[in-house]
mmCIF file of N, CA, C and O in Angstrom:
data_model
loop_
_atom_site.group_PDB
_atom_site.id
_atom_site.type_symbol
_atom_site.label_atom_id
_atom_site.label_comp_id
_atom_site.label_asym_id
_atom_site.label_seq_id
_atom_site.Cartn_x
_atom_site.Cartn_y
_atom_site.Cartn_z
ATOM 1 N N MET A 1 0.872 -1.225 -0.011
ATOM 2 C CA MET A 1 0.161 -0.175 -0.173
ATOM 3 C C MET A 1 0.822 1.337 0.106
ATOM 4 O O MET A 1 1.944 1.135 1.200
ATOM 5 N N ALA A 2 0.980 2.104 -1.005
ATOM 6 C CA ALA A 2 1.390 3.249 -0.605
ATOM 7 C C ALA A 2 0.903 4.609 0.491
ATOM 8 O O ALA A 2 0.512 4.277 0.586
ATOM 9 N N ASP A 3 2.019 5.602 0.680
ATOM 10 C CA ASP A 3 2.268 5.531 2.190
ATOM 11 C C ASP A 3 1.516 7.190 1.469
ATOM 12 O O ASP A 3 1.676 7.802 0.861
ATOM 13 N N ARG A 4 0.205 7.800 2.152
ATOM 14 C CA ARG A 4 -0.856 8.834 1.524
ATOM 15 C C ARG A 4 0.157 10.070 2.266
ATOM 16 O O ARG A 4 -0.438 10.491 1.935
ATOM 17 N N SER A 5 1.180 10.270 3.114
ATOM 18 C CA SER A 5 1.457 11.364 3.699
ATOM 19 C C SER A 5 2.120 11.960 2.836
ATOM 20 O O SER A 5 3.036 13.221 3.223
ATOM 21 N N THR A 6 2.439 10.780 1.876
ATOM 22 C CA THR A 6 4.089 11.774 0.382
ATOM 23 C C THR A 6 2.912 12.672 -0.247
ATOM 24 O O THR A 6 2.277 11.082 -1.078
ATOM 25 N N PRO A 7 2.964 13.680 -0.612
ATOM 26 C CA PRO A 7 2.766 13.923 -1.835
ATOM 27 C C PRO A 7 3.155 13.688 -2.918
ATOM 28 O O PRO A 7 4.409 13.676 -3.086
ATOM 29 N N GLY A 8 2.222 13.960 -4.076
ATOM 30 C CA GLY A 8 2.827 13.534 -5.522
ATOM 31 C C GLY A 8 3.264 14.282 -6.237
ATOM 32 O O GLY A 8 3.044 15.280 -5.776
ATOM 33 N N PRO A 9 2.583 14.704 -7.486
ATOM 34 C CA PRO A 9 3.171 16.279 -8.417
ATOM 35 C C PRO A 9 2.231 16.813 -7.904
ATOM 36 O O PRO A 9 1.088 17.419 -7.878
ATOM 37 N N PRO A 10 2.723 18.462 -7.915
ATOM 38 C CA PRO A 10 1.846 19.385 -7.494
ATOM 39 C C PRO A 10 0.715 19.477 -8.471
ATOM 40 O O PRO A 10 0.945 19.259 -9.624
ATOM 41 N N SER A 11 0.145 20.076 -7.699
ATOM 42 C CA SER A 11 -1.694 19.731 -8.136
ATOM 43 C C SER A 11 -1.801 21.476 -8.931
ATOM 44 O O SER A 11 -2.797 20.840 -9.682
ATOM 45 N N GLU A 12 -1.332 22.165 -8.582
ATOM 46 C CA GLU A 12 -0.766 23.566 -9.649
ATOM 47 C C GLU A 12 0.267 24.213 -9.588
ATOM 48 O O GLU A 12 0.936 23.411 -9.303
ATOM 49 N N PRO A 13 -0.111 24.841 -11.391
ATOM 50 C CA PRO A 13 1.701 25.126 -11.597
ATOM 51 C C PRO A 13 2.359 25.811 -10.612
ATOM 52 O O PRO A 13 1.510 27.064 -9.605
ATOM 53 N N TRP A 14 3.345 25.460 -10.616
ATOM 54 C CA TRP A 14 4.212 26.962 -9.835
ATOM 55 C C TRP A 14 4.615 28.976 -10.440
ATOM 56 O O TRP A 14 4.241 27.918 -11.625
ATOM 57 N N ILE A 15 4.579 29.954 -9.392
ATOM 58 C CA ILE A 15 4.844 30.372 -10.090
ATOM 59 C C ILE A 15 6.092 31.393 -9.695
ATOM 60 O O ILE A 15 6.024 31.507 -8.234
ATOM 61 N N THR A 16 6.807 31.921 -10.182
ATOM 62 C CA THR A 16 7.709 32.399 -10.822
ATOM 63 C C THR A 16 7.774 34.169 -10.904
ATOM 64 O O THR A 16 7.037 34.002 -12.130
ATOM 65 N N ARG A 17 7.949 35.292 -9.917
ATOM 66 C CA ARG A 17 7.858 36.332 -10.905
ATOM 67 C C ARG A 17 9.204 37.240 -10.223
ATOM 68 O O ARG A 17 9.674 37.466 -8.619
ATOM 69 N N CYS A 18 9.735 38.075 -11.473
ATOM 70 C CA CYS A 18 10.585 38.816 -11.096
ATOM 71 C C CYS A 18 10.811 40.293 -11.058
ATOM 72 O O CYS A 18 10.554 40.089 -12.309
ATOM 73 N N TRP A 19 11.389 41.190 -10.338
ATOM 74 C CA TRP A 19 11.054 42.333 -10.599
ATOM 75 C C TRP A 19 12.774 42.893 -10.265
ATOM 76 O O TRP A 19 12.817 42.466 -9.238
ATOM 77 N N GLU A 20 12.946 44.364 -10.501
ATOM 78 C CA GLU A 20 14.263 44.998 -10.303
ATOM 79 C C GLU A 20 13.979 46.539 -10.495
ATOM 80 O O GLU A 20 12.273 46.694 -10.932
ATOM 81 N N ARG A 21 14.428 47.644 -10.190
ATOM 82 C CA ARG A 21 13.925 48.636 -9.997
ATOM 83 C C ARG A 21 15.773 48.619 -9.428
ATOM 84 O O ARG A 21 16.834 48.533 -8.244
ATOM 85 N N ASP A 22 16.115 50.152 -10.853
ATOM 86 C CA ASP A 22 17.486 49.883 -10.453
ATOM 87 C C ASP A 22 19.143 49.291 -10.274
ATOM 88 O O ASP A 22 18.693 48.088 -11.567
ATOM 89 N N ARG A 23 19.160 48.699 -9.527
ATOM 90 C CA ARG A 23 20.064 47.191 -9.329
ATOM 91 C C ARG A 23 19.907 46.827 -8.031
ATOM 92 O O ARG A 23 20.525 45.817 -7.705
ATOM 93 N N ARG A 24 18.316 47.051 -7.851
ATOM 94 C CA ARG A 24 17.272 45.970 -6.339
ATOM 95 C C ARG A 24 17.142 45.218 -6.983
ATOM 96 O O ARG A 24 16.244 45.154 -8.293
ATOM 97 N N TYR A 25 16.458 44.667 -6.665
ATOM 98 C CA TYR A 25 15.520 43.009 -7.416
ATOM 99 C C TYR A 25 14.787 42.077 -6.076
ATOM 100 O O TYR A 25 14.781 42.485 -5.117
ATOM 101 N N TYR A 26 13.866 41.839 -7.070
ATOM 102 C CA TYR A 26 12.750 41.294 -5.997
ATOM 103 C C TYR A 26 12.322 40.077 -6.550
ATOM 104 O O TYR A 26 11.303 40.104 -7.881
ATOM 105 N N THR A 27 12.574 38.509 -6.192
ATOM 106 C CA THR A 27 11.818 37.114 -6.790
ATOM 107 C C THR A 27 10.693 36.917 -5.713
ATOM 108 O O THR A 27 11.034 36.603 -4.328
ATOM 109 N N VAL A 28 9.721 36.338 -5.905
ATOM 110 C CA VAL A 28 8.623 35.556 -5.356
ATOM 111 C C VAL A 28 7.991 34.322 -6.083
ATOM 112 O O VAL A 28 7.974 34.405 -7.315
ATOM 113 N N ARG A 29 8.118 33.229 -5.658
ATOM 114 C CA ARG A 29 7.365 31.865 -6.399
ATOM 115 C C ARG A 29 6.443 31.651 -5.426
ATOM 116 O O ARG A 29 6.889 31.755 -4.003
ATOM 117 N N LEU A 30 5.684 31.177 -5.670
ATOM 118 C CA LEU A 30 4.470 30.180 -4.855
ATOM 119 C C LEU A 30 4.891 28.863 -5.258
ATOM 120 O O LEU A 30 4.357 28.522 -6.359
ATOM 121 N N GLN A 31 5.264 27.987 -4.234
ATOM 122 C CA GLN A 31 5.606 26.394 -4.823
ATOM 123 C C GLN A 31 5.157 25.378 -3.783
ATOM 124 O O GLN A 31 4.870 25.815 -2.401
ATOM 125 N N GLN A 32 4.787 24.261 -4.000
ATOM 126 C CA GLN A 32 4.706 23.321 -2.954
ATOM 127 C C GLN A 32 5.646 22.799 -2.155
ATOM 128 O O GLN A 32 6.958 23.118 -2.012
ATOM 129 N N ASP A 33 5.978 23.196 -0.778
ATOM 130 C CA ASP A 33 7.024 22.184 0.202
ATOM 131 C C ASP A 33 6.911 21.074 0.063
ATOM 132 O O ASP A 33 5.738 19.770 -0.712
ATOM 133 N N LEU A 34 7.761 20.027 1.040
ATOM 134 C CA LEU A 34 7.908 18.421 1.205
ATOM 135 C C LEU A 34 6.444 18.410 0.813
ATOM 136 O O LEU A 34 6.172 17.064 1.203
ATOM 137 N N TRP A 35 5.727 18.623 2.401
ATOM 138 C CA TRP A 35 4.027 18.312 2.958
ATOM 139 C C TRP A 35 2.684 18.088 1.994
ATOM 140 O O TRP A 35 2.165 17.896 2.270
ATOM 141 N N GLY A 36 2.943 19.134 0.731
ATOM 142 C CA GLY A 36 2.288 19.123 -0.108
ATOM 143 C C GLY A 36 0.845 20.331 -0.005
ATOM 144 O O GLY A 36 0.642 21.271 -0.849
ATOM 145 N N GLY A 37 2.045 21.508 1.161
ATOM 146 C CA GLY A 37 1.516 22.900 1.611
ATOM 147 C C GLY A 37 1.947 23.807 0.887
ATOM 148 O O GLY A 37 2.895 23.964 0.066
ATOM 149 N N TRP A 38 1.060 25.102 0.332
ATOM 150 C CA TRP A 38 1.729 26.124 -0.639
ATOM 151 C C TRP A 38 2.673 26.891 0.109
ATOM 152 O O TRP A 38 2.776 27.401 1.933
ATOM 153 N N VAL A 39 3.187 27.451 -0.017
ATOM 154 C CA VAL A 39 4.073 28.633 -0.081
ATOM 155 C C VAL A 39 4.977 29.515 -0.685
ATOM 156 O O VAL A 39 5.047 29.597 -1.819
ATOM 157 N N ILE A 40 4.787 30.633 -0.081
ATOM 158 C CA ILE A 40 5.430 31.799 -0.871
ATOM 159 C C ILE A 40 7.335 32.013 -1.038
ATOM 160 O O ILE A 40 7.178 32.609 1.069
ATOM 161 N N THR A 41 8.083 32.086 -1.747
ATOM 162 C CA THR A 41 9.080 32.269 -1.053
ATOM 163 C C THR A 41 9.399 33.730 -1.383
ATOM 164 O O THR A 41 9.860 34.286 -2.674
ATOM 165 N N LEU A 42 9.898 34.669 -0.267
ATOM 166 C CA LEU A 42 10.917 35.722 -0.888
ATOM 167 C C LEU A 42 12.119 36.034 -0.696
ATOM 168 O O LEU A 42 12.403 35.813 -0.136
ATOM 169 N N ALA A 43 12.399 37.160 -2.335
ATOM 170 C CA ALA A 43 14.388 36.784 -2.093
ATOM 171 C C ALA A 43 14.194 38.589 -2.905
ATOM 172 O O ALA A 43 13.505 39.008 -3.490
ATOM 173 N N TRP A 44 14.611 39.046 -2.010
ATOM 174 C CA TRP A 44 15.162 40.635 -2.127
ATOM 175 C C TRP A 44 16.877 40.991 -1.894
ATOM 176 O O TRP A 44 17.145 40.295 -1.141
ATOM 177 N N GLY A 45 17.202 41.797 -2.789
ATOM 178 C CA GLY A 45 18.443 42.584 -2.149
ATOM 179 C C GLY A 45 18.757 43.814 -3.883
ATOM 180 O O GLY A 45 18.269 43.680 -4.576
ATOM 181 N N ARG A 46 20.752 43.937 -3.656
ATOM 182 C CA ARG A 46 20.494 44.299 -4.339
ATOM 183 C C ARG A 46 21.988 43.300 -5.312
ATOM 184 O O ARG A 46 23.062 42.751 -4.864
ATOM 185 N N ARG A 47 21.819 43.401 -6.404
ATOM 186 C CA ARG A 47 22.719 42.524 -7.383
ATOM 187 C C ARG A 47 23.928 43.311 -7.170
ATOM 188 O O ARG A 47 24.492 44.407 -7.095
ATOM 189 N N GLY A 48 24.746 42.154 -7.133
ATOM 190 C CA GLY A 48 27.159 42.174 -7.153
ATOM 191 C C GLY A 48 26.888 42.750 -5.400
ATOM 192 O O GLY A 48 28.018 43.024 -5.652
ATOM 193 N N SER A 49 25.617 42.283 -4.543
ATOM 194 C CA SER A 49 25.645 42.626 -3.604
ATOM 195 C C SER A 49 25.930 41.011 -2.907
ATOM 196 O O SER A 49 24.757 40.535 -3.429
ATOM 197 N N ALA A 50 26.616 40.341 -1.429
ATOM 198 C CA ALA A 50 26.463 39.538 -1.225
ATOM 199 C C ALA A 50 24.859 39.692 -0.311
ATOM 200 O O ALA A 50 24.328 38.488 0.660
ATOM 201 N N LEU A 51 24.816 40.791 0.014
ATOM 202 C CA LEU A 51 23.312 41.293 0.971
ATOM 203 C C LEU A 51 22.669 40.913 0.325
ATOM 204 O O LEU A 51 22.092 40.786 -0.448
ATOM 205 N N GLY A 52 21.404 40.601 1.141
ATOM 206 C CA GLY A 52 19.540 40.547 0.750
ATOM 207 C C GLY A 52 19.316 39.662 1.432
ATOM 208 O O GLY A 52 19.799 38.753 2.310
ATOM 209 N N ARG A 53 17.759 38.843 0.983
ATOM 210 C CA ARG A 53 16.984 38.132 2.186
ATOM 211 C C ARG A 53 16.228 36.981 1.695
ATOM 212 O O ARG A 53 15.852 37.563 1.184
ATOM 213 N N VAL A 54 16.131 36.051 2.269
ATOM 214 C CA VAL A 54 14.862 34.955 1.559
ATOM 215 C C VAL A 54 13.704 35.103 2.757
ATOM 216 O O VAL A 54 14.329 34.348 4.168
ATOM 217 N N VAL A 55 13.585 34.986 2.546
ATOM 218 C CA VAL A 55 11.816 34.730 3.284
ATOM 219 C C VAL A 55 10.839 33.783 2.357
ATOM 220 O O VAL A 55 10.601 33.696 2.020
ATOM 221 N N ASP A 56 10.625 32.539 4.058
ATOM 222 C CA ASP A 56 9.188 31.629 3.517
ATOM 223 C C ASP A 56 8.628 32.277 3.948
ATOM 224 O O ASP A 56 7.852 31.818 5.642
ATOM 225 N N GLN A 57 6.991 31.948 3.801
ATOM 226 C CA GLN A 57 6.011 32.551 4.054
ATOM 227 C C GLN A 57 4.331 31.659 3.507
ATOM 228 O O GLN A 57 4.594 31.200 2.490
ATOM 229 N N PRO A 58 4.173 30.939 4.383
ATOM 230 C CA PRO A 58 3.004 29.504 4.505
ATOM 231 C C PRO A 58 1.901 30.089 3.736
ATOM 232 O O PRO A 58 1.307 31.538 4.566
ATOM 233 N N CYS A 59 1.090 29.748 2.946
ATOM 234 C CA CYS A 59 -0.275 30.241 2.808
ATOM 235 C C CYS A 59 -1.198 28.883 3.169
ATOM 236 O O CYS A 59 -0.603 27.694 3.302
ATOM 237 N N ALA A 60 -2.000 28.884 3.122
ATOM 238 C CA ALA A 60 -3.126 28.168 4.027
ATOM 239 C C ALA A 60 -3.875 27.090 2.566
ATOM 240 O O ALA A 60 -4.627 26.128 2.551
ATOM 241 N N SER A 61 -4.304 28.288 1.729
ATOM 242 C CA SER A 61 -3.742 27.519 0.043
ATOM 243 C C SER A 61 -3.245 27.691 -1.056
ATOM 244 O O SER A 61 -2.856 28.916 -0.710
ATOM 245 N N TYR A 62 -3.549 27.284 -2.343
ATOM 246 C CA TYR A 62 -3.432 27.913 -3.715
ATOM 247 C C TYR A 62 -3.630 29.100 -3.770
ATOM 248 O O TYR A 62 -3.298 30.141 -4.041
ATOM 249 N N GLU A 63 -4.722 29.306 -3.405
ATOM 250 C CA GLU A 63 -5.593 30.378 -4.017
ATOM 251 C C GLU A 63 -4.948 31.654 -3.588
ATOM 252 O O GLU A 63 -5.255 32.695 -3.302
ATOM 253 N N GLU A 64 -5.031 31.498 -2.012
ATOM 254 C CA GLU A 64 -4.704 32.138 -0.733
ATOM 255 C C GLU A 64 -2.872 33.109 -1.238
ATOM 256 O O GLU A 64 -3.328 33.841 -2.081
ATOM 257 N N GLY A 65 -2.414 32.110 -1.187
ATOM 258 C CA GLY A 65 -1.126 32.150 -2.331
ATOM 259 C C GLY A 65 -0.839 33.246 -3.742
ATOM 260 O O GLY A 65 -0.474 34.031 -3.384
ATOM 261 N N LEU A 66 -2.040 32.538 -4.491
ATOM 262 C CA LEU A 66 -2.092 33.596 -5.500
ATOM 263 C C LEU A 66 -2.754 35.543 -5.185
ATOM 264 O O LEU A 66 -1.886 35.729 -5.948
ATOM 265 N N ALA A 67 -3.474 34.833 -4.534
ATOM 266 C CA ALA A 67 -4.011 37.021 -4.197
ATOM 267 C C ALA A 67 -2.598 37.330 -3.629
ATOM 268 O O ALA A 67 -2.830 38.238 -3.495
ATOM 269 N N LEU A 68 -1.885 36.576 -2.807
ATOM 270 C CA LEU A 68 -1.077 36.971 -1.582
ATOM 271 C C LEU A 68 0.333 37.558 -3.498
ATOM 272 O O LEU A 68 0.881 38.586 -3.044
ATOM 273 N N LEU A 69 0.508 36.418 -4.018
ATOM 274 C CA LEU A 69 1.300 36.713 -4.831
ATOM 275 C C LEU A 69 1.002 38.825 -5.972
ATOM 276 O O LEU A 69 1.629 39.152 -6.113
ATOM 277 N N GLU A 70 -0.370 38.567 -5.920
ATOM 278 C CA GLU A 70 -1.477 40.062 -6.071
ATOM 279 C C GLU A 70 -0.884 40.755 -5.783
ATOM 280 O O GLU A 70 -0.513 41.755 -6.063
ATOM 281 N N GLN A 71 -0.704 40.930 -4.704
ATOM 282 C CA GLN A 71 -0.445 41.931 -3.799
ATOM 283 C C GLN A 71 0.499 42.846 -3.731
ATOM 284 O O GLN A 71 1.121 43.978 -4.152
ATOM 285 N N ILE A 72 1.396 41.611 -3.706
ATOM 286 C CA ILE A 72 3.083 41.662 -4.168
ATOM 287 C C ILE A 72 3.642 42.557 -5.161
ATOM 288 O O ILE A 72 4.301 42.997 -5.148
ATOM 289 N N GLY A 73 2.787 42.076 -6.142
ATOM 290 C CA GLY A 73 2.673 42.694 -7.614
ATOM 291 C C GLY A 73 2.498 44.051 -7.491
ATOM 292 O O GLY A 73 3.447 45.321 -8.430
ATOM 293 N N ARG A 74 0.963 44.603 -7.340
ATOM 294 C CA ARG A 74 0.975 45.711 -7.171
ATOM 295 C C ARG A 74 1.627 46.622 -6.191
ATOM 296 O O ARG A 74 2.338 48.126 -6.655
ATOM 297 N N ARG A 75 1.995 46.113 -5.001
ATOM 298 C CA ARG A 75 3.024 47.000 -4.010
ATOM 299 C C ARG A 75 4.273 47.091 -4.919
ATOM 300 O O ARG A 75 5.116 48.375 -4.436
ATOM 301 N N ARG A 76 4.948 46.214 -5.296
ATOM 302 C CA ARG A 76 6.189 46.491 -6.363
ATOM 303 C C ARG A 76 6.643 47.408 -7.340
ATOM 304 O O ARG A 76 7.313 48.764 -7.510
ATOM 305 N N ARG A 77 5.142 47.309 -7.904
ATOM 306 C CA ARG A 77 4.460 48.398 -9.076
ATOM 307 C C ARG A 77 4.826 49.820 -8.526
ATOM 308 O O ARG A 77 5.253 50.729 -9.009
ATOM 309 N N GLN A 78 4.243 49.743 -7.162
ATOM 310 C CA GLN A 78 4.444 51.252 -6.172
ATOM 311 C C GLN A 78 5.032 51.207 -6.075
ATOM 312 O O GLN A 78 5.446 53.197 -5.802
ATOM 313 N N HIS A 79 6.244 50.922 -5.964
ATOM 314 C CA HIS A 79 7.825 50.981 -5.626
ATOM 315 C C HIS A 79 8.754 50.993 -6.539
ATOM 316 O O HIS A 79 10.040 51.463 -6.435
ATOM 317 N N GLY A 80 8.263 51.549 -7.910
ATOM 318 C CA GLY A 80 8.901 51.390 -9.316
ATOM 319 C C GLY A 80 10.032 50.687 -9.705
ATOM 320 O O GLY A 80 10.634 50.963 -9.923
ATOM 321 N N TYR A 81 9.635 49.082 -9.090
ATOM 322 C CA TYR A 81 10.065 47.616 -9.791
ATOM 323 C C TYR A 81 9.057 47.905 -11.696
ATOM 324 O O TYR A 81 8.104 48.410 -11.177
ATOM 325 N N TRP A 82 9.698 46.873 -12.017
ATOM 326 C CA TRP A 82 9.264 46.672 -13.449
ATOM 327 C C TRP A 82 9.479 45.364 -13.204
ATOM 328 O O TRP A 82 10.454 44.634 -13.082
ATOM 329 N N LEU A 83 8.360 44.561 -13.986
ATOM 330 C CA LEU A 83 8.411 42.933 -13.968
ATOM 331 C C LEU A 83 8.757 42.582 -15.331
ATOM 332 O O LEU A 83 9.561 42.673 -16.208
ATOM 333 N N VAL A 84 10.712 41.195 -14.915
ATOM 334 C CA VAL A 84 11.561 41.737 -15.745
ATOM 335 C C VAL A 84 11.845 39.344 -16.053
ATOM 336 O O VAL A 84 12.386 39.794 -16.767
ATOM 337 N N GLY A 85 11.071 39.262 -15.277
ATOM 338 C CA GLY A 85 11.082 37.891 -15.468
ATOM 339 C C GLY A 85 10.000 36.833 -14.576
ATOM 340 O O GLY A 85 8.933 37.647 -14.190
ATOM 341 N N GLY A 86 9.648 35.578 -15.089
ATOM 342 C CA GLY A 86 8.608 35.121 -14.415
ATOM 343 C C GLY A 86 8.068 33.861 -15.675
ATOM 344 O O GLY A 86 8.349 33.807 -16.534
ATOM 345 N N ASP A 87 7.162 33.555 -15.345
ATOM 346 C CA ASP A 87 6.108 32.291 -16.096
ATOM 347 C C ASP A 87 5.359 33.708 -17.126
ATOM 348 O O ASP A 87 5.118 34.238 -17.057
ATOM 349 N N PRO A 88 5.339 32.523 -19.074
ATOM 350 C CA PRO A 88 4.488 33.687 -19.568
ATOM 351 C C PRO A 88 3.664 34.976 -18.847
ATOM 352 O O PRO A 88 3.063 35.577 -19.702
ATOM 353 N N LEU A 89 2.206 33.369 -19.010
ATOM 354 C CA LEU A 89 1.286 34.131 -18.558
ATOM 355 C C LEU A 89 1.454 35.051 -17.456
ATOM 356 O O LEU A 89 0.044 35.769 -17.134
ATOM 357 N N ASP A 90 2.320 35.112 -16.569
ATOM 358 C CA ASP A 90 2.139 35.639 -15.374
ATOM 359 C C ASP A 90 2.274 37.216 -16.369
ATOM 360 O O ASP A 90 1.822 38.350 -15.174
ATOM 361 N N LYS A 91 3.668 37.280 -16.841
ATOM 362 C CA LYS A 91 3.208 38.421 -17.793
ATOM 363 C C LYS A 91 2.563 39.095 -17.789
ATOM 364 O O LYS A 91 1.764 40.233 -17.928
ATOM 365 N N GLU A 92 1.193 38.381 -18.710
ATOM 366 C CA GLU A 92 0.155 38.809 -19.094
ATOM 367 C C GLU A 92 -0.642 39.849 -17.804
ATOM 368 O O GLU A 92 -1.504 40.364 -17.693
ATOM 369 N N ALA A 93 -0.533 38.382 -17.207
ATOM 370 C CA ALA A 93 -1.323 38.862 -15.818
ATOM 371 C C ALA A 93 -0.845 40.479 -15.227
ATOM 372 O O ALA A 93 -1.891 41.287 -14.396
ATOM 373 N N GLU A 94 0.096 40.380 -15.416
ATOM 374 C CA GLU A 94 1.301 41.781 -14.920
ATOM 375 C C GLU A 94 0.702 42.888 -15.607
ATOM 376 O O GLU A 94 0.524 43.897 -15.468
ATOM 377 N N GLY A 95 0.083 42.737 -16.083
ATOM 378 C CA GLY A 95 -0.099 44.238 -17.765
ATOM 379 C C GLY A 95 0.934 44.555 -18.340
ATOM 380 O O GLY A 95 1.204 45.024 -18.973
ATOM 381 N N GLY A 96 2.586 43.768 -18.506
ATOM 382 C CA GLY A 96 3.553 44.042 -18.637
ATOM 383 C C GLY A 96 3.416 42.933 -20.317
ATOM 384 O O GLY A 96 3.245 42.272 -21.187
#
């Protein structure tokens, strides 16, 4: 009998978005963790510097993660960042 505690393949697509402003970058990834839960991974810093930060933020569901991703995208645009990378469908959702 198969162990039901280990997750199978992701049920929803993982999403990555990258923004830049001047020499600063901000990357967000919505992905599943080892137990099948959803996590937003945020990474930011300055290009060419060893300084920066990576933070994982658990989400209650994939839909909550998508809502948080949209909220982060709005905030990045308000702060003068532009979308430079990510999945092609994400660029359309960003209006880029």
